[in-house]
C-alpha atoms as a printed R data frame, in Angstrom:
    type eleno elety resid chain resno       x       y       z
1   ATOM     1    CA   UNK     A     1  28.919 -26.525  -5.669
2   ATOM     2    CA   UNK     A     2  26.462 -25.592  -2.516
3   ATOM     3    CA   UNK     A     3  24.082 -22.541  -3.547
4   ATOM     4    CA   UNK     A     4  23.827 -19.585  -0.594
5   ATOM     5    CA   UNK     A     5  20.732 -19.543   1.201
6   ATOM     6    CA   UNK     A     6  18.233 -17.171   0.816
7   ATOM     7    CA   UNK     A     7  18.061 -14.487   3.325
8   ATOM     8    CA   UNK     A     8  14.616 -15.013   5.899
9   ATOM     9    CA   UNK     A     9  12.967 -11.758   5.247
10  ATOM    10    CA   UNK     A    10  11.213  -9.902   8.741
11  ATOM    11    CA   UNK     A    11   9.237  -6.409   9.612
12  ATOM    12    CA   UNK     A    12  10.480  -4.893  12.467
13  ATOM    13    CA   UNK     A    13   9.633  -1.289  12.029
14  ATOM    14    CA   UNK     A    14   5.784   0.430  10.896
15  ATOM    15    CA   UNK     A    15   4.502   3.709  10.181
16  ATOM    16    CA   UNK     A    16   1.806   5.247   8.571
17  ATOM    17    CA   UNK     A    17   0.457   9.013   7.526
18  ATOM    18    CA   UNK     A    18  -2.846   8.766   6.942
19  ATOM    19    CA   UNK     A    19  -6.266  10.742   5.690
20  ATOM    20    CA   UNK     A    20  -7.905   8.488   9.467
21  ATOM    21    CA   UNK     A    21  -4.983   8.887  11.308
22  ATOM    22    CA   UNK     A    22  -1.184   9.967  12.116
23  ATOM    23    CA   UNK     A    23   0.123   6.815  13.580
24  ATOM    24    CA   UNK     A    24   0.015   3.016  12.972
25  ATOM    25    CA   UNK     A    25  -2.115   2.182  16.783
26  ATOM    26    CA   UNK     A    26  -4.695   4.539  16.007
27  ATOM    27    CA   UNK     A    27  -4.987   3.638  12.132
28  ATOM    28    CA   UNK     A    28  -5.897   0.329  13.255
29  ATOM    29    CA   UNK     A    29  -8.481   1.352  15.791
30  ATOM    30    CA   UNK     A    30 -10.273   4.044  13.456
31  ATOM    31    CA   UNK     A    31 -10.389   0.825  10.889
32  ATOM    32    CA   UNK     A    32 -11.532  -1.364  13.543
33  ATOM    33    CA   UNK     A    33 -14.501   1.472  14.429
34  ATOM    34    CA   UNK     A    34 -15.687   1.422  10.745
35  ATOM    35    CA   UNK     A    35 -13.995   5.172  10.369
36  ATOM    36    CA   UNK     A    36 -13.947   6.689   7.267
37  ATOM    37    CA   UNK     A    37 -11.530   8.956   4.966
38  ATOM    38    CA   UNK     A    38 -13.305  10.961   2.528
39  ATOM    39    CA   UNK     A    39 -14.368  14.313   2.860
40  ATOM    40    CA   UNK     A    40 -15.013  18.099   0.712
41  ATOM    41    CA   UNK     A    41 -12.130  18.555  -1.026
42  ATOM    42    CA   UNK     A    42 -11.631  22.115  -0.535
43  ATOM    43    CA   UNK     A    43  -7.509  22.714  -0.266
44  ATOM    44    CA   UNK     A    44  -7.970  24.262  -3.399
45  ATOM    45    CA   UNK     A    45 -10.524  25.281  -5.933
46  ATOM    46    CA   UNK     A    46 -11.562  22.349  -8.211
47  ATOM    47    CA   UNK     A    47 -12.529  24.671 -10.502
48  ATOM    48    CA   UNK     A    48 -15.460  23.717 -11.531
49  ATOM    49    CA   UNK     A    49 -14.214  19.480 -11.691
50  ATOM    50    CA   UNK     A    50 -17.129  17.594 -10.992
51  ATOM    51    CA   UNK     A    51 -14.867  15.002  -8.373
52  ATOM    52    CA   UNK     A    52 -14.978  17.467  -5.284
53  ATOM    53    CA   UNK     A    53 -13.977  14.131  -2.319
54  ATOM    54    CA   UNK     A    54 -11.363  12.902  -0.385
55  ATOM    55    CA   UNK     A    55  -9.318  11.777   1.453
56  ATOM    56    CA   UNK     A    56  -6.635  14.145   2.639
57  ATOM    57    CA   UNK     A    57  -4.325  14.118   5.411
58  ATOM    58    CA   UNK     A    58  -6.083  17.308   8.078
59  ATOM    59    CA   UNK     A    59  -4.220  18.931  10.648
60  ATOM    60    CA   UNK     A    60  -1.103  16.592  10.105
61  ATOM    61    CA   UNK     A    61   2.530  18.232  11.831
62  ATOM    62    CA   UNK     A    62   5.435  16.952  10.380
63  ATOM    63    CA   UNK     A    63   8.822  15.415  12.998
64  ATOM    64    CA   UNK     A    64  11.032  18.266  13.453
65  ATOM    65    CA   UNK     A    65  13.912  19.195  11.250
66  ATOM    66    CA   UNK     A    66  16.198  21.139  10.736
67  ATOM    67    CA   UNK     A    67  14.719  22.091   7.207
68  ATOM    68    CA   UNK     A    68  11.502  21.730   7.027
69  ATOM    69    CA   UNK     A    69   9.445  19.558   4.913
70  ATOM    70    CA   UNK     A    70   9.219  21.434   1.225
71  ATOM    71    CA   UNK     A    71   6.316  19.635   0.061
72  ATOM    72    CA   UNK     A    72   3.473  17.894   1.541
73  ATOM    73    CA   UNK     A    73   4.038  14.369  -0.025
74  ATOM    74    CA   UNK     A    74   7.776  14.544   1.506
75  ATOM    75    CA   UNK     A    75   6.097  16.106   4.995
76  ATOM    76    CA   UNK     A    76   3.599  12.188   4.665
77  ATOM    77    CA   UNK     A    77   6.738  10.404   4.071
78  ATOM    78    CA   UNK     A    78   9.081  11.624   6.230
79  ATOM    79    CA   UNK     A    79   6.347  10.933   8.834
80  ATOM    80    CA   UNK     A    80   5.693   7.226   8.215
81  ATOM    81    CA   UNK     A    81   9.124   6.710   7.842
82  ATOM    82    CA   UNK     A    82  10.099   8.784  11.385
83  ATOM    83    CA   UNK     A    83   7.739   6.581  13.034
84  ATOM    84    CA   UNK     A    84   8.382   3.161  11.375
85  ATOM    85    CA   UNK     A    85  12.271   3.293  12.087
86  ATOM    86    CA   UNK     A    86  11.399   4.392  15.632
87  ATOM    87    CA   UNK     A    87   9.379   1.084  16.072
88  ATOM    88    CA   UNK     A    88  11.632  -1.097  14.901
89  ATOM    89    CA   UNK     A    89  14.552   0.946  17.404
90  ATOM    90    CA   UNK     A    90  16.960   1.525  14.457
91  ATOM    91    CA   UNK     A    91  19.838   4.288  15.736
92  ATOM    92    CA   UNK     A    92  22.114   3.336  13.440
93  ATOM    93    CA   UNK     A    93  20.920   4.496   9.768
94  ATOM    94    CA   UNK     A    94  24.115   4.373   8.230
95  ATOM    95    CA   UNK     A    95  24.057   1.349   6.145
96  ATOM    96    CA   UNK     A    96  20.029   2.317   5.513
97  ATOM    97    CA   UNK     A    97  18.794   1.404   1.887
98  ATOM    98    CA   UNK     A    98  15.586   4.044   1.238
99  ATOM    99    CA   UNK     A    99  13.312   2.635  -1.426
100 ATOM   100    CA   UNK     A   100  10.701   4.973  -2.045
101 ATOM   101    CA   UNK     A   101   7.315   4.963  -3.752
102 ATOM   102    CA   UNK     A   102   5.005   6.599  -5.661
103 ATOM   103    CA   UNK     A   103   2.809   8.322  -8.425
104 ATOM   104    CA   UNK     A   104   3.107  11.689  -8.545
105 ATOM   105    CA   UNK     A   105   6.395  12.530  -6.322
106 ATOM   106    CA   UNK     A   106   6.249  16.030  -5.219
107 ATOM   107    CA   UNK     A   107   3.957  17.616  -7.669
108 ATOM   108    CA   UNK     A   108   2.215  19.574  -5.081
109 ATOM   109    CA   UNK     A   109   5.361  21.827  -5.872
110 ATOM   110    CA   UNK     A   110   6.531  20.619  -9.018
111 ATOM   111    CA   UNK     A   111   2.862  22.077 -10.383
112 ATOM   112    CA   UNK     A   112   4.518  25.268  -9.315
113 ATOM   113    CA   UNK     A   113   6.396  26.055 -12.010
114 ATOM   114    CA   UNK     A   114   3.314  26.189 -14.316
115 ATOM   115    CA   UNK     A   115   2.987  29.447 -12.994
116 ATOM   116    CA   UNK     A   116   4.593  32.678 -14.060
117 ATOM   117    CA   UNK     A   117   6.295  33.597 -10.209
118 ATOM   118    CA   UNK     A   118   7.525  30.426  -9.786
119 ATOM   119    CA   UNK     A   119  11.075  29.404  -8.280
120 ATOM   120    CA   UNK     A   120  13.446  27.968 -10.914
121 ATOM   121    CA   UNK     A   121  14.637  25.424  -7.605
122 ATOM   122    CA   UNK     A   122  10.986  24.478  -7.977
123 ATOM   123    CA   UNK     A   123  11.263  22.454 -11.260
124 ATOM   124    CA   UNK     A   124  13.916  19.887  -9.233
125 ATOM   125    CA   UNK     A   125  10.702  18.444  -8.105
126 ATOM   126    CA   UNK     A   126   9.072  17.395 -10.896
127 ATOM   127    CA   UNK     A   127  12.673  14.419 -10.046
128 ATOM   128    CA   UNK     A   128  10.685  12.124  -7.801
129 ATOM   129    CA   UNK     A   129  13.702  11.700  -6.571
130 ATOM   130    CA   UNK     A   130  13.862  14.872  -5.360
131 ATOM   131    CA   UNK     A   131  11.912  13.406  -1.647
132 ATOM   132    CA   UNK     A   132  13.543  10.490  -1.912
133 ATOM   133    CA   UNK     A   133  16.924  12.145  -1.243
134 ATOM   134    CA   UNK     A   134  15.043  14.733   1.115
135 ATOM   135    CA   UNK     A   135  14.777  12.124   3.632
136 ATOM   136    CA   UNK     A   136  17.512   9.945   2.605
137 ATOM   137    CA   UNK     A   137  19.506  13.073   3.817
138 ATOM   138    CA   UNK     A   138  17.473  14.897   7.043
139 ATOM   139    CA   UNK     A   139  17.659  11.107   8.806
140 ATOM   140    CA   UNK     A   140  21.076  10.171   7.970
141 ATOM   141    CA   UNK     A   141  19.874   6.924   6.205
142 ATOM   142    CA   UNK     A   142  23.710   5.745   4.849
143 ATOM   143    CA   UNK     A   143  23.147   3.185   2.164
144 ATOM   144    CA   UNK     A   144  22.313   3.558  -1.472
145 ATOM   145    CA   UNK     A   145  18.671   5.585  -2.227
146 ATOM   146    CA   UNK     A   146  15.823   3.901  -4.409
147 ATOM   147    CA   UNK     A   147  13.141   5.631  -6.228
148 ATOM   148    CA   UNK     A   148  10.416   3.234  -8.253
149 ATOM   149    CA   UNK     A   149   6.817   4.540  -9.650
150 ATOM   150    CA   UNK     A   150   4.906   1.802 -10.634
151 ATOM   151    CA   UNK     A   151   1.419   3.453 -10.388
152 ATOM   152    CA   UNK     A   152  -1.206   1.820  -8.154
153 ATOM   153    CA   UNK     A   153   1.599  -0.874  -7.331
154 ATOM   154    CA   UNK     A   154   4.821   1.014  -6.237
155 ATOM   155    CA   UNK     A   155   3.949   0.728  -2.861
156 ATOM   156    CA   UNK     A   156   3.788  -2.949  -3.086
157 ATOM   157    CA   UNK     A   157   6.408  -3.684  -5.488
158 ATOM   158    CA   UNK     A   158   9.039  -1.443  -3.296
159 ATOM   159    CA   UNK     A   159   8.358  -4.314  -0.799
160 ATOM   160    CA   UNK     A   160   8.775  -6.717  -3.133
161 ATOM   161    CA   UNK     A   161  12.200  -5.195  -4.547
162 ATOM   162    CA   UNK     A   162  13.964  -4.164  -0.975
163 ATOM   163    CA   UNK     A   163  12.390  -8.066  -0.420
164 ATOM   164    CA   UNK     A   164  14.297  -9.484  -3.269
165 ATOM   165    CA   UNK     A   165  17.760  -7.552  -2.282
166 ATOM   166    CA   UNK     A   166  17.680  -8.838   1.222
167 ATOM   167    CA   UNK     A   167  16.989 -12.139   0.037
168 ATOM   168    CA   UNK     A   168  20.058 -12.166  -1.697
169 ATOM   169    CA   UNK     A   169  22.295 -10.960   0.647
170 ATOM   170    CA   UNK     A   170  22.713  -7.593  -1.116
171 ATOM   171    CA   UNK     A   171  21.531  -5.487   1.883
172 ATOM   172    CA   UNK     A   172  20.078  -6.407   5.447
173 ATOM   173    CA   UNK     A   173  17.852  -3.597   5.972
174 ATOM   174    CA   UNK     A   174  15.561  -1.496   3.867
175 ATOM   175    CA   UNK     A   175  13.818   0.913   4.689
176 ATOM   176    CA   UNK     A   176  10.693   1.257   1.940
177 ATOM   177    CA   UNK     A   177   8.007   4.126   2.272
178 ATOM   178    CA   UNK     A   178   5.247   4.861  -0.142
179 ATOM   179    CA   UNK     A   179   3.889   7.889  -0.466
180 ATOM   180    CA   UNK     A   180   1.362  10.878  -2.803
181 ATOM   181    CA   UNK     A   181   0.338  13.971  -1.909
182 ATOM   182    CA   UNK     A   182  -2.940  15.551  -3.279
183 ATOM   183    CA   UNK     A   183  -2.508  18.342  -6.272
184 ATOM   184    CA   UNK     A   184  -4.320  20.096  -7.985
185 ATOM   185    CA   UNK     A   185  -2.852  19.031 -11.199
186 ATOM   186    CA   UNK     A   186  -2.283  15.460 -10.180
187 ATOM   187    CA   UNK     A   187  -6.102  16.066  -8.832
188 ATOM   188    CA   UNK     A   188  -6.675  16.984 -12.596
189 ATOM   189    CA   UNK     A   189  -5.051  14.061 -14.355
190 ATOM   190    CA   UNK     A   190  -7.607  11.519 -11.824
191 ATOM   191    CA   UNK     A   191 -10.645  12.885 -12.683
192 ATOM   192    CA   UNK     A   192 -10.006  12.595 -16.679
193 ATOM   193    CA   UNK     A   193  -9.703   8.542 -15.557
194 ATOM   194    CA   UNK     A   194 -13.222   9.020 -15.163
195 ATOM   195    CA   UNK     A   195 -12.654   6.188 -12.642
196 ATOM   196    CA   UNK     A   196 -14.109   8.544  -9.334
197 ATOM   197    CA   UNK     A   197 -17.632   7.722  -7.753
198 ATOM   198    CA   UNK     A   198 -19.660  11.030  -6.342
199 ATOM   199    CA   UNK     A   199 -20.958   7.568  -4.233
200 ATOM   200    CA   UNK     A   200 -19.580   5.376  -1.310
201 ATOM   201    CA   UNK     A   201 -16.178   3.409  -2.927
202 ATOM   202    CA   UNK     A   202 -17.857   0.185  -2.585
203 ATOM   203    CA   UNK     A   203 -15.594  -2.887  -3.352
204 ATOM   204    CA   UNK     A   204 -17.420  -6.081  -5.416
205 ATOM   205    CA   UNK     A   205 -20.428  -5.119  -4.349
206 ATOM   206    CA   UNK     A   206 -22.937  -4.821  -6.855
207 ATOM   207    CA   UNK     A   207 -23.975  -0.834  -7.159
208 ATOM   208    CA   UNK     A   208 -20.548   0.229  -6.555
209 ATOM   209    CA   UNK     A   209 -20.078   2.498  -9.325
210 ATOM   210    CA   UNK     A   210 -15.881   3.578  -9.434
211 ATOM   211    CA   UNK     A   211 -13.536   4.695  -6.375
212 ATOM   212    CA   UNK     A   212 -12.410   8.185  -4.920
213 ATOM   213    CA   UNK     A   213  -8.379   9.048  -4.121
214 ATOM   214    CA   UNK     A   214  -6.569   9.751  -0.853
215 ATOM   215    CA   UNK     A   215  -2.842  10.969   0.348
216 ATOM   216    CA   UNK     A   216  -0.615  10.146   2.840
217 ATOM   217    CA   UNK     A   217   2.530   7.106   3.154
218 ATOM   218    CA   UNK     A   218   3.510   3.808   4.419
219 ATOM   219    CA   UNK     A   219   6.371   2.804   5.704
220 ATOM   220    CA   UNK     A   220   7.609  -0.568   6.608
221 ATOM   221    CA   UNK     A   221  11.628  -2.077   7.795
222 ATOM   222    CA   UNK     A   222  11.946  -4.864   6.146
223 ATOM   223    CA   UNK     A   223  15.739  -6.644   7.215
224 ATOM   224    CA   UNK     A   224  17.170  -9.965   7.649
225 ATOM   225    CA   UNK     A   225  16.546 -12.563  10.444
226 ATOM   226    CA   UNK     A   226  19.896 -12.122  11.258
227 ATOM   227    CA   UNK     A   227  20.287  -8.728  10.903
228 ATOM   228    CA   UNK     A   228  17.057  -8.237  13.287
229 ATOM   229    CA   UNK     A   229  19.131 -11.122  15.796
230 ATOM   230    CA   UNK     A   230  22.305  -9.150  15.880
231 ATOM   231    CA   UNK     A   231  20.103  -5.842  16.919
232 ATOM   232    CA   UNK     A   232  17.695  -8.218  19.822
233 ATOM   233    CA   UNK     A   233  15.201  -6.090  16.777
234 ATOM   234    CA   UNK     A   234  11.324  -7.856  17.425
235 ATOM   235    CA   UNK     A   235  10.282  -9.024  13.949
236 ATOM   236    CA   UNK     A   236   6.509  -8.262  13.610
237 ATOM   237    CA   UNK     A   237   5.613 -10.498  10.423
238 ATOM   238    CA   UNK     A   238   7.967 -12.268   8.135
239 ATOM   239    CA   UNK     A   239   7.455 -11.814   4.342
240 ATOM   240    CA   UNK     A   240   7.414 -15.546   2.846
241 ATOM   241    CA   UNK     A   241   6.633 -14.837  -0.318
242 ATOM   242    CA   UNK     A   242   6.403 -12.140  -3.004
243 ATOM   243    CA   UNK     A   243   6.372 -11.552  -6.802
244 ATOM   244    CA   UNK     A   244   5.947  -7.941  -8.667
245 ATOM   245    CA   UNK     A   245   6.098  -7.281 -12.511
246 ATOM   246    CA   UNK     A   246   4.650  -6.163 -15.814
247 ATOM   247    CA   UNK     A   247   2.055  -7.809 -18.472
248 ATOM   248    CA   UNK     A   248   2.083  -4.164 -20.774
249 ATOM   249    CA   UNK     A   249  -1.598  -5.467 -21.889
250 ATOM   250    CA   UNK     A   250  -3.197  -1.991 -22.028
251 ATOM   251    CA   UNK     A   251  -2.805   1.588 -19.973
252 ATOM   252    CA   UNK     A   252  -5.049   1.535 -17.987
253 ATOM   253    CA   UNK     A   253  -7.529  -1.058 -18.405
254 ATOM   254    CA   UNK     A   254  -6.674  -4.681 -16.465
255 ATOM   255    CA   UNK     A   255  -5.783  -7.683 -18.172
256 ATOM   256    CA   UNK     A   256  -8.642 -10.566 -19.317
257 ATOM   257    CA   UNK     A   257  -9.324 -12.649 -16.427
258 ATOM   258    CA   UNK     A   258  -6.524  -9.927 -14.570
259 ATOM   259    CA   UNK     A   259  -4.245 -12.683 -15.898
260 ATOM   260    CA   UNK     A   260  -1.262  -9.866 -14.165
261 ATOM   261    CA   UNK     A   261  -2.046 -10.516 -10.768
262 ATOM   262    CA   UNK     A   262  -2.377 -14.304 -11.592
263 ATOM   263    CA   UNK     A   263   0.934 -13.970 -12.505
264 ATOM   264    CA   UNK     A   264   2.185 -12.347  -9.539
265 ATOM   265    CA   UNK     A   265   0.185 -13.830  -6.402
266 ATOM   266    CA   UNK     A   266   1.985 -18.114  -8.491
267 ATOM   267    CA   UNK     A   267   5.123 -16.454  -8.140
268 ATOM   268    CA   UNK     A   268   4.444 -15.506  -4.593
269 ATOM   269    CA   UNK     A   269   2.707 -18.622  -3.422
270 ATOM   270    CA   UNK     A   270   6.021 -20.898  -5.250
271 ATOM   271    CA   UNK     A   271   8.464 -18.692  -3.799
272 ATOM   272    CA   UNK     A   272   7.122 -19.302  -0.168
273 ATOM   273    CA   UNK     A   273   6.149 -22.721  -1.462
274 ATOM   274    CA   UNK     A   274   2.887 -22.745   0.374
275 ATOM   275    CA   UNK     A   275   0.109 -24.462  -1.306
276 ATOM   276    CA   UNK     A   276  -2.656 -21.535  -2.405
277 ATOM   277    CA   UNK     A   277  -5.330 -23.130   0.744
278 ATOM   278    CA   UNK     A   278  -2.523 -22.429   3.099
279 ATOM   279    CA   UNK     A   279  -3.621 -18.764   2.846
280 ATOM   280    CA   UNK     A   280  -5.598 -17.842   6.205
281 ATOM   281    CA   UNK     A   281  -6.763 -14.388   4.424
282 ATOM   282    CA   UNK     A   282  -6.888 -11.981   1.496
283 ATOM   283    CA   UNK     A   283  -6.303  -8.106   1.400
284 ATOM   284    CA   UNK     A   284  -7.790  -7.105  -1.980
285 ATOM   285    CA   UNK     A   285  -6.858  -4.545  -4.852
286 ATOM   286    CA   UNK     A   286 -10.233  -3.630  -3.895
287 ATOM   287    CA   UNK     A   287 -10.880  -0.293  -5.974
288 ATOM   288    CA   UNK     A   288 -14.760  -0.220  -5.861
289 ATOM   289    CA   UNK     A   289 -14.307   0.144 -10.215
290 ATOM   290    CA   UNK     A   290 -16.416  -2.701 -12.311
291 ATOM   291    CA   UNK     A   291 -12.884  -4.046 -14.562
292 ATOM   292    CA   UNK     A   292 -10.916  -4.233 -11.048
293 ATOM   293    CA   UNK     A   293 -13.431  -5.558  -8.927
294 ATOM   294    CA   UNK     A   294 -14.365  -8.623 -11.059
295 ATOM   295    CA   UNK     A   295 -11.035  -9.306 -12.807
296 ATOM   296    CA   UNK     A   296  -9.659  -9.321  -9.549
297 ATOM   297    CA   UNK     A   297 -11.543 -12.191  -8.469
298 ATOM   298    CA   UNK     A   298 -11.583 -13.673 -11.841
299 ATOM   299    CA   UNK     A   299  -7.023 -14.027 -10.745
300 ATOM   300    CA   UNK     A   300  -8.218 -15.172  -7.207
301 ATOM   301    CA   UNK     A   301 -10.525 -18.151  -8.986
302 ATOM   302    CA   UNK     A   302  -7.629 -18.708 -11.258
303 ATOM   303    CA   UNK     A   303  -4.632 -19.049  -8.571
304 ATOM   304    CA   UNK     A   304  -6.951 -19.986  -5.968
305 ATOM   305    CA   UNK     A   305  -9.488 -22.754  -7.382
306 ATOM   306    CA   UNK     A   306 -13.038 -21.133  -7.676
307 ATOM   307    CA   UNK     A   307 -14.143 -22.714  -4.465
308 ATOM   308    CA   UNK     A   308 -11.880 -22.286  -2.310
309 ATOM   309    CA   UNK     A   309 -11.395 -18.354  -3.989
310 ATOM   310    CA   UNK     A   310 -15.658 -17.471  -2.783
311 ATOM   311    CA   UNK     A   311 -14.213 -19.210   0.678
312 ATOM   312    CA   UNK     A   312 -11.298 -17.308   1.623
313 ATOM   313    CA   UNK     A   313 -12.047 -14.085   3.380
314 ATOM   314    CA   UNK     A   314 -11.699 -10.660   2.091
315 ATOM   315    CA   UNK     A   315 -10.847  -7.412   2.757
316 ATOM   316    CA   UNK     A   316 -10.573  -4.036   0.587
317 ATOM   317    CA   UNK     A   317  -9.104  -1.333   3.545
318 ATOM   318    CA   UNK     A   318  -9.505   1.702   0.155
319 ATOM   319    CA   UNK     A   319 -13.888   0.740   1.486
320 ATOM   320    CA   UNK     A   320 -11.809   3.526   4.765
321 ATOM   321    CA   UNK     A   321  -9.190   4.969   3.815
322 ATOM   322    CA   UNK     A   322  -9.447   5.130   0.016
323 ATOM   323    CA   UNK     A   323  -6.861   4.887  -2.710
324 ATOM   324    CA   UNK     A   324  -3.959   5.680  -1.787
325 ATOM   325    CA   UNK     A   325  -2.097   5.790  -4.825
326 ATOM   326    CA   UNK     A   326   1.331   4.996  -4.619
327 ATOM   327    CA   UNK     A   327   1.007   4.318  -0.966
328 ATOM   328    CA   UNK     A   328  -1.915   1.739  -1.449
329 ATOM   329    CA   UNK     A   329   0.226  -1.404  -1.365
330 ATOM   330    CA   UNK     A   330   2.486  -0.402   1.669
331 ATOM   331    CA   UNK     A   331  -0.287   0.805   3.959
332 ATOM   332    CA   UNK     A   332  -2.252  -2.384   2.795
333 ATOM   333    CA   UNK     A   333   0.729  -4.318   3.481
334 ATOM   334    CA   UNK     A   334   0.777  -2.295   7.245
335 ATOM   335    CA   UNK     A   335  -2.867  -3.188   7.750
336 ATOM   336    CA   UNK     A   336  -2.805  -7.210   6.754
337 ATOM   337    CA   UNK     A   337   0.247  -6.696   9.567
338 ATOM   338    CA   UNK     A   338  -1.724  -5.188  12.621
339 ATOM   339    CA   UNK     A   339  -4.401  -8.187  11.214
340 ATOM   340    CA   UNK     A   340  -1.603 -10.818  11.866
341 ATOM   341    CA   UNK     A   341  -0.603  -9.249  15.486
342 ATOM   342    CA   UNK     A   342  -4.217  -8.893  16.312
343 ATOM   343    CA   UNK     A   343  -5.679 -11.620  14.942
344 ATOM   344    CA   UNK     A   344  -9.164 -10.139  14.420
345 ATOM   345    CA   UNK     A   345  -9.463  -8.708  10.099
346 ATOM   346    CA   UNK     A   346 -11.192  -4.812   9.934
347 ATOM   347    CA   UNK     A   347 -13.954  -4.544   7.591
348 ATOM   348    CA   UNK     A   348 -14.811  -3.531   4.862
349 ATOM   349    CA   UNK     A   349 -17.166  -0.742   4.678
350 ATOM   350    CA   UNK     A   350 -20.167   0.352   2.501
351 ATOM   351    CA   UNK     A   351 -21.124  -2.933   1.293
352 ATOM   352    CA   UNK     A   352 -24.493  -3.611   0.448
353 ATOM   353    CA   UNK     A   353 -25.246  -6.413  -2.541
354 ATOM   354    CA   UNK     A   354 -24.004  -8.951  -3.345
355 ATOM   355    CA   UNK     A   355 -22.604  -9.136  -6.671
356 ATOM   356    CA   UNK     A   356 -23.023 -12.524  -8.305
357 ATOM   357    CA   UNK     A   357 -19.087 -11.915 -10.326
358 ATOM   358    CA   UNK     A   358 -17.136 -11.385  -7.499
359 ATOM   359    CA   UNK     A   359 -18.709 -13.099  -4.726
360 ATOM   360    CA   UNK     A   360 -16.455 -13.002  -2.566
361 ATOM   361    CA   UNK     A   361 -15.976 -14.170   1.282
362 ATOM   362    CA   UNK     A   362 -16.002 -10.348   2.405
363 ATOM   363    CA   UNK     A   363 -15.606  -9.546   5.842
364 ATOM   364    CA   UNK     A   364 -18.035  -6.364   6.415
365 ATOM   365    CA   UNK     A   365 -17.489  -5.981  10.788
366 ATOM   366    CA   UNK     A   366 -14.383  -6.447  12.484
367 ATOM   367    CA   UNK     A   367 -14.162  -9.982  12.861
368 ATOM   368    CA   UNK     A   368 -11.175 -12.175  15.011
369 ATOM   369    CA   UNK     A   369 -10.248 -14.953  13.045
370 ATOM   370    CA   UNK     A   370  -6.982 -17.211  13.508
371 ATOM   371    CA   UNK     A   371  -5.218 -16.465  10.489
372 ATOM   372    CA   UNK     A   372  -1.352 -17.285  10.135
373 ATOM   373    CA   UNK     A   373  -0.647 -16.342   6.367
374 ATOM   374    CA   UNK     A   374  -2.422 -13.601   4.366
375 ATOM   375    CA   UNK     A   375  -1.925 -12.629   0.139
376 ATOM   376    CA   UNK     A   376  -2.172  -9.010  -0.422
377 ATOM   377    CA   UNK     A   377  -3.252  -7.531  -4.323
378 ATOM   378    CA   UNK     A   378  -1.707  -4.122  -6.201
379 ATOM   379    CA   UNK     A   379  -2.565  -3.820  -8.811
380 ATOM   380    CA   UNK     A   380  -2.048  -0.243 -11.170
381 ATOM   381    CA   UNK     A   381  -2.242   1.499 -14.269
382 ATOM   382    CA   UNK     A   382   0.282   0.087 -17.534
383 ATOM   383    CA   UNK     A   383   0.002  -3.841 -16.430
384 ATOM   384    CA   UNK     A   384   2.118  -3.046 -13.259
385 ATOM   385    CA   UNK     A   385   0.936  -6.139 -10.148
386 ATOM   386    CA   UNK     A   386   2.556  -6.835  -7.135
387 ATOM   387    CA   UNK     A   387   1.605  -9.844  -4.452
388 ATOM   388    CA   UNK     A   388   3.184 -10.545  -1.067
389 ATOM   389    CA   UNK     A   389   2.534 -13.040   1.562
390 ATOM   390    CA   UNK     A   390   3.296 -11.962   4.887
391 ATOM   391    CA   UNK     A   391   3.304 -14.641   7.548
392 ATOM   392    CA   UNK     A   392   2.706 -14.788  11.334
393 ATOM   393    CA   UNK     A   393   5.296 -16.007  13.286
394 ATOM   394    CA   UNK     A   394   5.201 -18.448  16.703
């Protein structure tokens, strides 16, 4: 008995709300022009905490709805989702599955439950699904809403989850949104990790000394090629391979030689039925912390081979955007698709001195290049990992 062929997955819509820009096209131009999203954290009193710089979304007006967003997190997610649907020209959303991913959910509202005068209804925001439910209702998305939280691999893992469901034929399209907002409670926890720098975020630089966190959202509409054809939609790129996993190695530390990342990269290549050297460009997780940068390069060595790991062009978008937490994998997927569309690799900024422990071919200025495939990597605490392989449509 013949098995049905897996559905091919394409991306037809993109959306983004970031500290650099509030839409995809402006974000893309800001990246090419060496934009810097990091500024002083002035949203709340940091109470003497040493970490005082972040990527904040400023002067943002969310889309108009009958009920305004209840939290910053919902505001960012709603904006990115609205742009992606508009970009995809999807007007009938009755069958649209919404898959949302976040580290902190609506913690900017939920944290008020710690105060003496908090309305009891705010406690509902402690559930990450509260944002998913609100966005699904406001955009009239009739499919089953799904919420994931897989640390800083959340956004990329949600894309992989959606792609698997489409490939199996369970659904024909899905709106994926990665989002997070900086709140006092979240910031306190992030500072306690002691991974933040008071300097610039310098991925793969010898003198890097930490990451910087940011907020925002990114959204992608994924669908089968059959669905896109029926709607007469314009595919922007194909998602040729994907994988997510959890090796449970440590609560915060990456596995030796980035074994978790290496595993999902191998799975992604196997699914795409492509050899390692078919990958033209690598969009790195690139947090600017020594453990992550070194093990990410080692994962490349072990999957692409030592020689090609040093040759493949690499970019790390967090150098400009900061680490957008649960939105990071989603916004880097958006940037990867824009890279394919425009055939330009956006720069990694703040780089000064190569590190002999991770000698990547880092692109430090906007560089035109012939790119047919991009591998985007994501990793998170608790052993969470994800990889996505995007292919240009010809």
